[in-house]
mmCIF file with all atom_site columns, C-alpha atoms in Angstrom:
data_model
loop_
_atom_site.group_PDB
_atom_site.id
_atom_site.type_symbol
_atom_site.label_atom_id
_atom_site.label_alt_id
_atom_site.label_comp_id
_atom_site.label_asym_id
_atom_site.label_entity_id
_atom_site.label_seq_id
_atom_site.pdbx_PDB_ins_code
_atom_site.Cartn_x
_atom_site.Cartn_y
_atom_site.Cartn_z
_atom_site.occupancy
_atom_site.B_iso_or_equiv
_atom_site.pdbx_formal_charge
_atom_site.auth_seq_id
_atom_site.auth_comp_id
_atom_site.auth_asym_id
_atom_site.auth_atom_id
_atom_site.pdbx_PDB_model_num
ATOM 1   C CA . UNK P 1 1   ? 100.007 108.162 126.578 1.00 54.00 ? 254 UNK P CA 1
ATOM 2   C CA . UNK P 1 2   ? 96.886  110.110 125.138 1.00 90.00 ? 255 UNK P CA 1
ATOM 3   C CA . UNK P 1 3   ? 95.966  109.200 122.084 1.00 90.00 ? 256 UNK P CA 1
ATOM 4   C CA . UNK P 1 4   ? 97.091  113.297 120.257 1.00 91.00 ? 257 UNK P CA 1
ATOM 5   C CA . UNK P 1 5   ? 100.033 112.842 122.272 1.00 92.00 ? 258 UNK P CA 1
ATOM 6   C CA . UNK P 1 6   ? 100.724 109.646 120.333 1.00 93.00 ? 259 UNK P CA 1
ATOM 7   C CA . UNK P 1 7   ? 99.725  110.791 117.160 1.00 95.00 ? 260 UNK P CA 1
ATOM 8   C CA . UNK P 1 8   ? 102.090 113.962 117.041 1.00 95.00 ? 261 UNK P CA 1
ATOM 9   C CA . UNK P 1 9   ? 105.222 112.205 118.499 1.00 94.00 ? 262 UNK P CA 1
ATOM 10  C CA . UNK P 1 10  ? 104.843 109.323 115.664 1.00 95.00 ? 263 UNK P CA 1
ATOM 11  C CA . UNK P 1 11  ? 104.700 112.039 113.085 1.00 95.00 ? 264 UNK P CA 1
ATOM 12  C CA . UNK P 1 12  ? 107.708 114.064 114.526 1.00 93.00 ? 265 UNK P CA 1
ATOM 13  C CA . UNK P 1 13  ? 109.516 110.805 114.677 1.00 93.00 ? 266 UNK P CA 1
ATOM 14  C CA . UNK P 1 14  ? 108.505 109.686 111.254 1.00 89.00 ? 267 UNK P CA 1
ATOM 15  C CA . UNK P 1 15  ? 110.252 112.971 108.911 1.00 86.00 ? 268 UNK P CA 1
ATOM 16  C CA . UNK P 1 16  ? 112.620 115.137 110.214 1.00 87.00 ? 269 UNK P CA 1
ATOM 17  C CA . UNK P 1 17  ? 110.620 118.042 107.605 1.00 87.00 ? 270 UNK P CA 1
ATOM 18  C CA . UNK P 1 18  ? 107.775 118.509 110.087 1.00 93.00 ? 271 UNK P CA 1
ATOM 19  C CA . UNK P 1 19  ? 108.998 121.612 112.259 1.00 94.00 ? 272 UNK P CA 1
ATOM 20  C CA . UNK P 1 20  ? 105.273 121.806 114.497 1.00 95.00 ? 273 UNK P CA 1
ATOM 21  C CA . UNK P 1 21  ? 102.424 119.532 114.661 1.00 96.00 ? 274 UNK P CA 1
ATOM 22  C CA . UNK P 1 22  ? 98.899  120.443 116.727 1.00 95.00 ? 275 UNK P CA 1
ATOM 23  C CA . UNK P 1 23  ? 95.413  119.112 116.794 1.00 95.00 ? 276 UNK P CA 1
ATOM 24  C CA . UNK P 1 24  ? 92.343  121.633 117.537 1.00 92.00 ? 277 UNK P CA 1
ATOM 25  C CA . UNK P 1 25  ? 88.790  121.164 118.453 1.00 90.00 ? 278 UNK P CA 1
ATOM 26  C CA . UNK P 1 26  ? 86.212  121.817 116.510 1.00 84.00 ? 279 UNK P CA 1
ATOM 27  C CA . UNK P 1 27  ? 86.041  124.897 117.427 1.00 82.00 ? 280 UNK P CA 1
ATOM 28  C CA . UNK P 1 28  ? 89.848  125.716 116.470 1.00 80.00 ? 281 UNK P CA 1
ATOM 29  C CA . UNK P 1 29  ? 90.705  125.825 119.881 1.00 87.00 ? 282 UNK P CA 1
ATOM 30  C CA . UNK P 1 30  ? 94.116  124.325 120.509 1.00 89.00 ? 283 UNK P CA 1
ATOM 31  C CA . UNK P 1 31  ? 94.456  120.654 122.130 1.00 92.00 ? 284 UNK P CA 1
ATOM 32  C CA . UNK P 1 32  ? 97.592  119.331 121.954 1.00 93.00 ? 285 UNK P CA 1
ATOM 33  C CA . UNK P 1 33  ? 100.821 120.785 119.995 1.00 93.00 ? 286 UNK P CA 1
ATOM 34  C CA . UNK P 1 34  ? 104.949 119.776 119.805 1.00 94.00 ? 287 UNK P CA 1
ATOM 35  C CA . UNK P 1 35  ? 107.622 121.746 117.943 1.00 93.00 ? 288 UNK P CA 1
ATOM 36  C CA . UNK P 1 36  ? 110.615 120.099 116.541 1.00 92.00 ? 289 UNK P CA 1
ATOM 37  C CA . UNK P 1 37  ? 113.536 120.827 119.443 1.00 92.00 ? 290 UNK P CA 1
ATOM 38  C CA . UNK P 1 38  ? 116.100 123.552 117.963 1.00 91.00 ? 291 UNK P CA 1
ATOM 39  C CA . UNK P 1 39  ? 113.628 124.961 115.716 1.00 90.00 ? 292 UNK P CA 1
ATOM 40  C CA . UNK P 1 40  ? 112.304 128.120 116.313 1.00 86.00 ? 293 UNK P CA 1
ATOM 41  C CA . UNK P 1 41  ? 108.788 129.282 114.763 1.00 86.00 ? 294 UNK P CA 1
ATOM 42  C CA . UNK P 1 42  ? 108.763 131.117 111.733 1.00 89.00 ? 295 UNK P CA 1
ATOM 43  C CA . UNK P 1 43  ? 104.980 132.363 112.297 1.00 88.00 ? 296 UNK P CA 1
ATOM 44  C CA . UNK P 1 44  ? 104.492 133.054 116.123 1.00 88.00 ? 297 UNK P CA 1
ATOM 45  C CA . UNK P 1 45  ? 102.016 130.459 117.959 1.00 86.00 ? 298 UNK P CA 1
ATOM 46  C CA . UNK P 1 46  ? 99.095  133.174 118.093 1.00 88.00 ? 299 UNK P CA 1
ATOM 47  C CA . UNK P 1 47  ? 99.149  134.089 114.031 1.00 90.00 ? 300 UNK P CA 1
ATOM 48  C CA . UNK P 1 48  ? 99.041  129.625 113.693 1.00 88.00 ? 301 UNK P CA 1
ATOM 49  C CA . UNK P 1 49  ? 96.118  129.180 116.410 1.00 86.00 ? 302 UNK P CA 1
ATOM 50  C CA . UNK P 1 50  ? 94.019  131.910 114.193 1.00 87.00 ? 303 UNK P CA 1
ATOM 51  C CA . UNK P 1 51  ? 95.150  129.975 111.618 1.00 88.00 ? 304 UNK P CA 1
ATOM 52  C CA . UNK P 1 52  ? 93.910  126.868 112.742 1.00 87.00 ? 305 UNK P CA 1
ATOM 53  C CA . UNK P 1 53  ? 90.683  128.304 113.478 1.00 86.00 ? 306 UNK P CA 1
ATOM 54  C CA . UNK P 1 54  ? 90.150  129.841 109.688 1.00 87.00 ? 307 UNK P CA 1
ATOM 55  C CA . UNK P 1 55  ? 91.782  126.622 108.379 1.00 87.00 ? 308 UNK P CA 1
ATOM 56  C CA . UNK P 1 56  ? 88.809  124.584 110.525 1.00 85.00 ? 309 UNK P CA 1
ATOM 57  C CA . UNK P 1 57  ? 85.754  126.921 109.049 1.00 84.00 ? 310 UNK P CA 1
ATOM 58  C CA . UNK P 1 58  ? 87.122  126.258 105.688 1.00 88.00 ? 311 UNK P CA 1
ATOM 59  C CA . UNK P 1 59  ? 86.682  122.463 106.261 1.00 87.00 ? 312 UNK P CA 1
ATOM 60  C CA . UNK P 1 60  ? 83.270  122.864 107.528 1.00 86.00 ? 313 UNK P CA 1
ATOM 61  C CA . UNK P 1 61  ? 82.431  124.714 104.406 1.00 86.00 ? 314 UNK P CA 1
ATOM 62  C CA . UNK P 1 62  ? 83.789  122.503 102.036 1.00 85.00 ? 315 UNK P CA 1
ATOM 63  C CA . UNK P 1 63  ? 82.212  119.335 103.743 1.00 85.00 ? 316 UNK P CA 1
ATOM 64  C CA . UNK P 1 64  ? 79.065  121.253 102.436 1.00 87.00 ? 317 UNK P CA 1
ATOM 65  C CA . UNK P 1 65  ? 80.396  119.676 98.787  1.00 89.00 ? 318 UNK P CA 1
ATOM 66  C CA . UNK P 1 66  ? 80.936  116.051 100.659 1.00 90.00 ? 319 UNK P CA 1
ATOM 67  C CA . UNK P 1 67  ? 78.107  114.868 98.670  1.00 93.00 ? 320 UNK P CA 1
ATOM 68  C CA . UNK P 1 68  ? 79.143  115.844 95.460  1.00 94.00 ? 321 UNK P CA 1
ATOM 69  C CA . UNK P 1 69  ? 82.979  115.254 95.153  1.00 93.00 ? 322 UNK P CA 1
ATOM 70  C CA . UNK P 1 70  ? 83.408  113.107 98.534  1.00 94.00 ? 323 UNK P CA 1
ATOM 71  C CA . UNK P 1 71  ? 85.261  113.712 101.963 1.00 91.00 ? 324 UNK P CA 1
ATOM 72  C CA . UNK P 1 72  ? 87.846  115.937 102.480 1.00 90.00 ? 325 UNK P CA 1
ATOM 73  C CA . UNK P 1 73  ? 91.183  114.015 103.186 1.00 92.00 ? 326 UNK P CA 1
ATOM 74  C CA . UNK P 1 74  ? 93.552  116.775 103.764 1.00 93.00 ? 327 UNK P CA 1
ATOM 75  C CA . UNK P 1 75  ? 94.484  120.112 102.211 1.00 92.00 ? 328 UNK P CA 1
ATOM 76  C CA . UNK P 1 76  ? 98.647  121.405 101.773 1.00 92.00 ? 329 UNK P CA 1
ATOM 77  C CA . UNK P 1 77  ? 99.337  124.723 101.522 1.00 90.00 ? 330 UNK P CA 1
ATOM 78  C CA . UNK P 1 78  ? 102.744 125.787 99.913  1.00 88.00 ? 331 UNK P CA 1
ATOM 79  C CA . UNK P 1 79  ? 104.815 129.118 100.714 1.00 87.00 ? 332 UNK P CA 1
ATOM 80  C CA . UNK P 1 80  ? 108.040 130.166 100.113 1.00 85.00 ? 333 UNK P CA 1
ATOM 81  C CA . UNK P 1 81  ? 109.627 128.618 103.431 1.00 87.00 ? 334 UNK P CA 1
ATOM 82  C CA . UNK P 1 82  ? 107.173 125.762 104.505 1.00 90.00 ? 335 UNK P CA 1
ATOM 83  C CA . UNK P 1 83  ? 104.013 124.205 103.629 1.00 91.00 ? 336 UNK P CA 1
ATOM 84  C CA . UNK P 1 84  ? 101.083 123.416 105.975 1.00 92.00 ? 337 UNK P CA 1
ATOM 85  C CA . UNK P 1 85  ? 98.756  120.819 106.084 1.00 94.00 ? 338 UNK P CA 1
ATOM 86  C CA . UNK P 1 86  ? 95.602  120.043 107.140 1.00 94.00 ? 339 UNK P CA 1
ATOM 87  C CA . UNK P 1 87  ? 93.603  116.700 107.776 1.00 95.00 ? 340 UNK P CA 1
ATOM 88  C CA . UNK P 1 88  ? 90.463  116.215 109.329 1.00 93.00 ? 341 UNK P CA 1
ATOM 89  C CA . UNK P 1 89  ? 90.687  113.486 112.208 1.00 93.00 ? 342 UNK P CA 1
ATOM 90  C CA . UNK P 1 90  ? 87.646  110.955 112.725 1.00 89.00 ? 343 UNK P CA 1
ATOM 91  C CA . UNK P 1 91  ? 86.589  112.627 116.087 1.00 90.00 ? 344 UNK P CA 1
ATOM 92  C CA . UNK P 1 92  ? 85.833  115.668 114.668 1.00 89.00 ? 345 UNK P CA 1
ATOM 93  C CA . UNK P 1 93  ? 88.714  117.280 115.572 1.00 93.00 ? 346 UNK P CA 1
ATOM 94  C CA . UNK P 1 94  ? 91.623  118.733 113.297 1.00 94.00 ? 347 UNK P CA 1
ATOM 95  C CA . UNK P 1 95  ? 94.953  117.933 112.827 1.00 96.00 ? 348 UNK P CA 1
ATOM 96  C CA . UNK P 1 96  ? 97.553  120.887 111.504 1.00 95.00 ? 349 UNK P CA 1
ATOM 97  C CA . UNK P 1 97  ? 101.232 119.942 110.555 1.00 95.00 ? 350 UNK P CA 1
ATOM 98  C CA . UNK P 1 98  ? 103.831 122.362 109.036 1.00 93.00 ? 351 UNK P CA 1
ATOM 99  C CA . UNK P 1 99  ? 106.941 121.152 107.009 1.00 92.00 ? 352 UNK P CA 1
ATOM 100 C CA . UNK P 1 100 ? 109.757 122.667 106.018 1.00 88.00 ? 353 UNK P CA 1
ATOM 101 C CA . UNK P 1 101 ? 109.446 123.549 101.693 1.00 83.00 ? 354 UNK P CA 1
ATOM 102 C CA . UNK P 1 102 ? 113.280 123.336 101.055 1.00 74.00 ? 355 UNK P CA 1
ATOM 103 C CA . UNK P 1 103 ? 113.881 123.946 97.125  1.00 66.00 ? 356 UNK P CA 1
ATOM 104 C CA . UNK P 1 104 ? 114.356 121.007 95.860  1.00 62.00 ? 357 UNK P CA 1
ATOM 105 C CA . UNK P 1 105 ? 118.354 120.806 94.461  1.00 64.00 ? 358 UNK P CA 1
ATOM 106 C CA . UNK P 1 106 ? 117.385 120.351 90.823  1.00 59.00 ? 359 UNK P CA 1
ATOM 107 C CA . UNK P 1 107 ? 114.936 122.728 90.514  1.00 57.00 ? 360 UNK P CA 1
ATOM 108 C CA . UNK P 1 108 ? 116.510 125.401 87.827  1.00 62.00 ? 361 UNK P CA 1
ATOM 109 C CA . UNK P 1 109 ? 114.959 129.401 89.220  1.00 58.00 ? 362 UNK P CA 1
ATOM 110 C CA . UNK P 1 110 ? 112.266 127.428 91.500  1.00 59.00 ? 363 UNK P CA 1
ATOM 111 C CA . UNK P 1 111 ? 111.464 127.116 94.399  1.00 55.00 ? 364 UNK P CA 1
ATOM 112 C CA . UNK P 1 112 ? 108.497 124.200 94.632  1.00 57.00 ? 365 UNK P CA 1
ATOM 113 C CA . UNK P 1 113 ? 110.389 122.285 97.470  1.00 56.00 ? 366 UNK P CA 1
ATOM 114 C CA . UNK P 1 114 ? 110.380 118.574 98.315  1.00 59.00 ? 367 UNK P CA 1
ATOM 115 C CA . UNK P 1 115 ? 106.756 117.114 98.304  1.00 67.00 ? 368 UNK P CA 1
ATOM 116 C CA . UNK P 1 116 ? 105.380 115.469 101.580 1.00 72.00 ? 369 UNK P CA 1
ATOM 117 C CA . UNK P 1 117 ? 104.764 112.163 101.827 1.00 82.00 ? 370 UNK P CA 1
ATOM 118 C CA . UNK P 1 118 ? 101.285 111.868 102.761 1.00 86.00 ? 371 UNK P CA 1
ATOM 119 C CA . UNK P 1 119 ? 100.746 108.329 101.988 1.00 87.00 ? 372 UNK P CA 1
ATOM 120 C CA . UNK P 1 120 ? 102.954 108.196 105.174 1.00 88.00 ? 373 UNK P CA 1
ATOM 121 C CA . UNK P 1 121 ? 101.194 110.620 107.318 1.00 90.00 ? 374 UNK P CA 1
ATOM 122 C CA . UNK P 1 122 ? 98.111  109.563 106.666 1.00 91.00 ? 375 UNK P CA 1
ATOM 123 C CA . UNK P 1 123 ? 99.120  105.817 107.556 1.00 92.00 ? 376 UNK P CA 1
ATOM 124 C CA . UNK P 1 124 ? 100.333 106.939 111.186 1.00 93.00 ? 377 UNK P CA 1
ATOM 125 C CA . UNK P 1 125 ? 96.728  108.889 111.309 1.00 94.00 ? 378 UNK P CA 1
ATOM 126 C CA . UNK P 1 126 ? 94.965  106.069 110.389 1.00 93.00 ? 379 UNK P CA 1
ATOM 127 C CA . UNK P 1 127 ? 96.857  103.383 112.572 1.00 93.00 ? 380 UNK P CA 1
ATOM 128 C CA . UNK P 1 128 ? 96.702  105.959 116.034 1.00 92.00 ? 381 UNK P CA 1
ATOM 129 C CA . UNK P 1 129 ? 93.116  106.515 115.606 1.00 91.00 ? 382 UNK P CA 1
ATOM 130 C CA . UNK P 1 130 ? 92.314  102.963 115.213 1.00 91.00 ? 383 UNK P CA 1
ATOM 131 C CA . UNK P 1 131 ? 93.973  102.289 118.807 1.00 86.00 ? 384 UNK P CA 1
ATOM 132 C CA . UNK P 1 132 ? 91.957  103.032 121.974 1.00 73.00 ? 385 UNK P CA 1
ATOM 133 C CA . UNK P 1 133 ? 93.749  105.300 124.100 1.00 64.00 ? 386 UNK P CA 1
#
């Protein structure tokens, strides 16, 4: 099993939240990608790939900071109906992930939603890329 391949099925199986998962190039070109089964896309695949491809520029401008405030470790952006994430693998290449951002039940007039575990996320990131595939 390829090593992306790994990666996005651990995360699928890990939190029923994550509707889609991909990894891109450097470039933002698209690699590998899953979708949760029986969910259907809220933003159609072509409006995410140009997404992925802003979302990677943005990380190679920020990395212009590295030296000041350190390496990026991932970026979460929250809407209304799910939040996407961002993390920069060690290979260069990028790994996207959107979640679902249900309100959370005791929220009074909000709508913040659940918060992601990254601690988790980032674990199964760090454990597939320290395998060789």
């Amino acid at each position: 099993m390829e090593k992306y391949e790994q990666l996005l099925n651990m995360l699928m199986d890990f939190n029923e939240s994550i509707r889609f998962a991909a990894v891109s190039d450097a470039s933002g070109n698209l690699l590998w990608n899953s979708q949760r089964d029986g969910v259907s896309n809220i933003v159609p695949i072509e409006k995410t790939k140009a997404t992925m491809s802003r979302s990677r520029g943005e990380w190679d401008d920020y990395a212009s900071s590295a030296d000041i405030i350190g390496d990026g470790l991932y970026s979460i952006t929250s809407y209304a109906k799910i939040k996407r994430i961002t993390i920069p693998l060690s290979d260069g290449n990028m790994l996207f992930v959107s979640v679902n951002n249900k309100p959370m039940k005791n929220a009074k007039n909000t709508s913040y939603g659940h918060l992601v575990e990254m601690g988790e996320i980032l674990s199964i990131v760090e454990f597939v890329e320290s395998k060789n595939f």
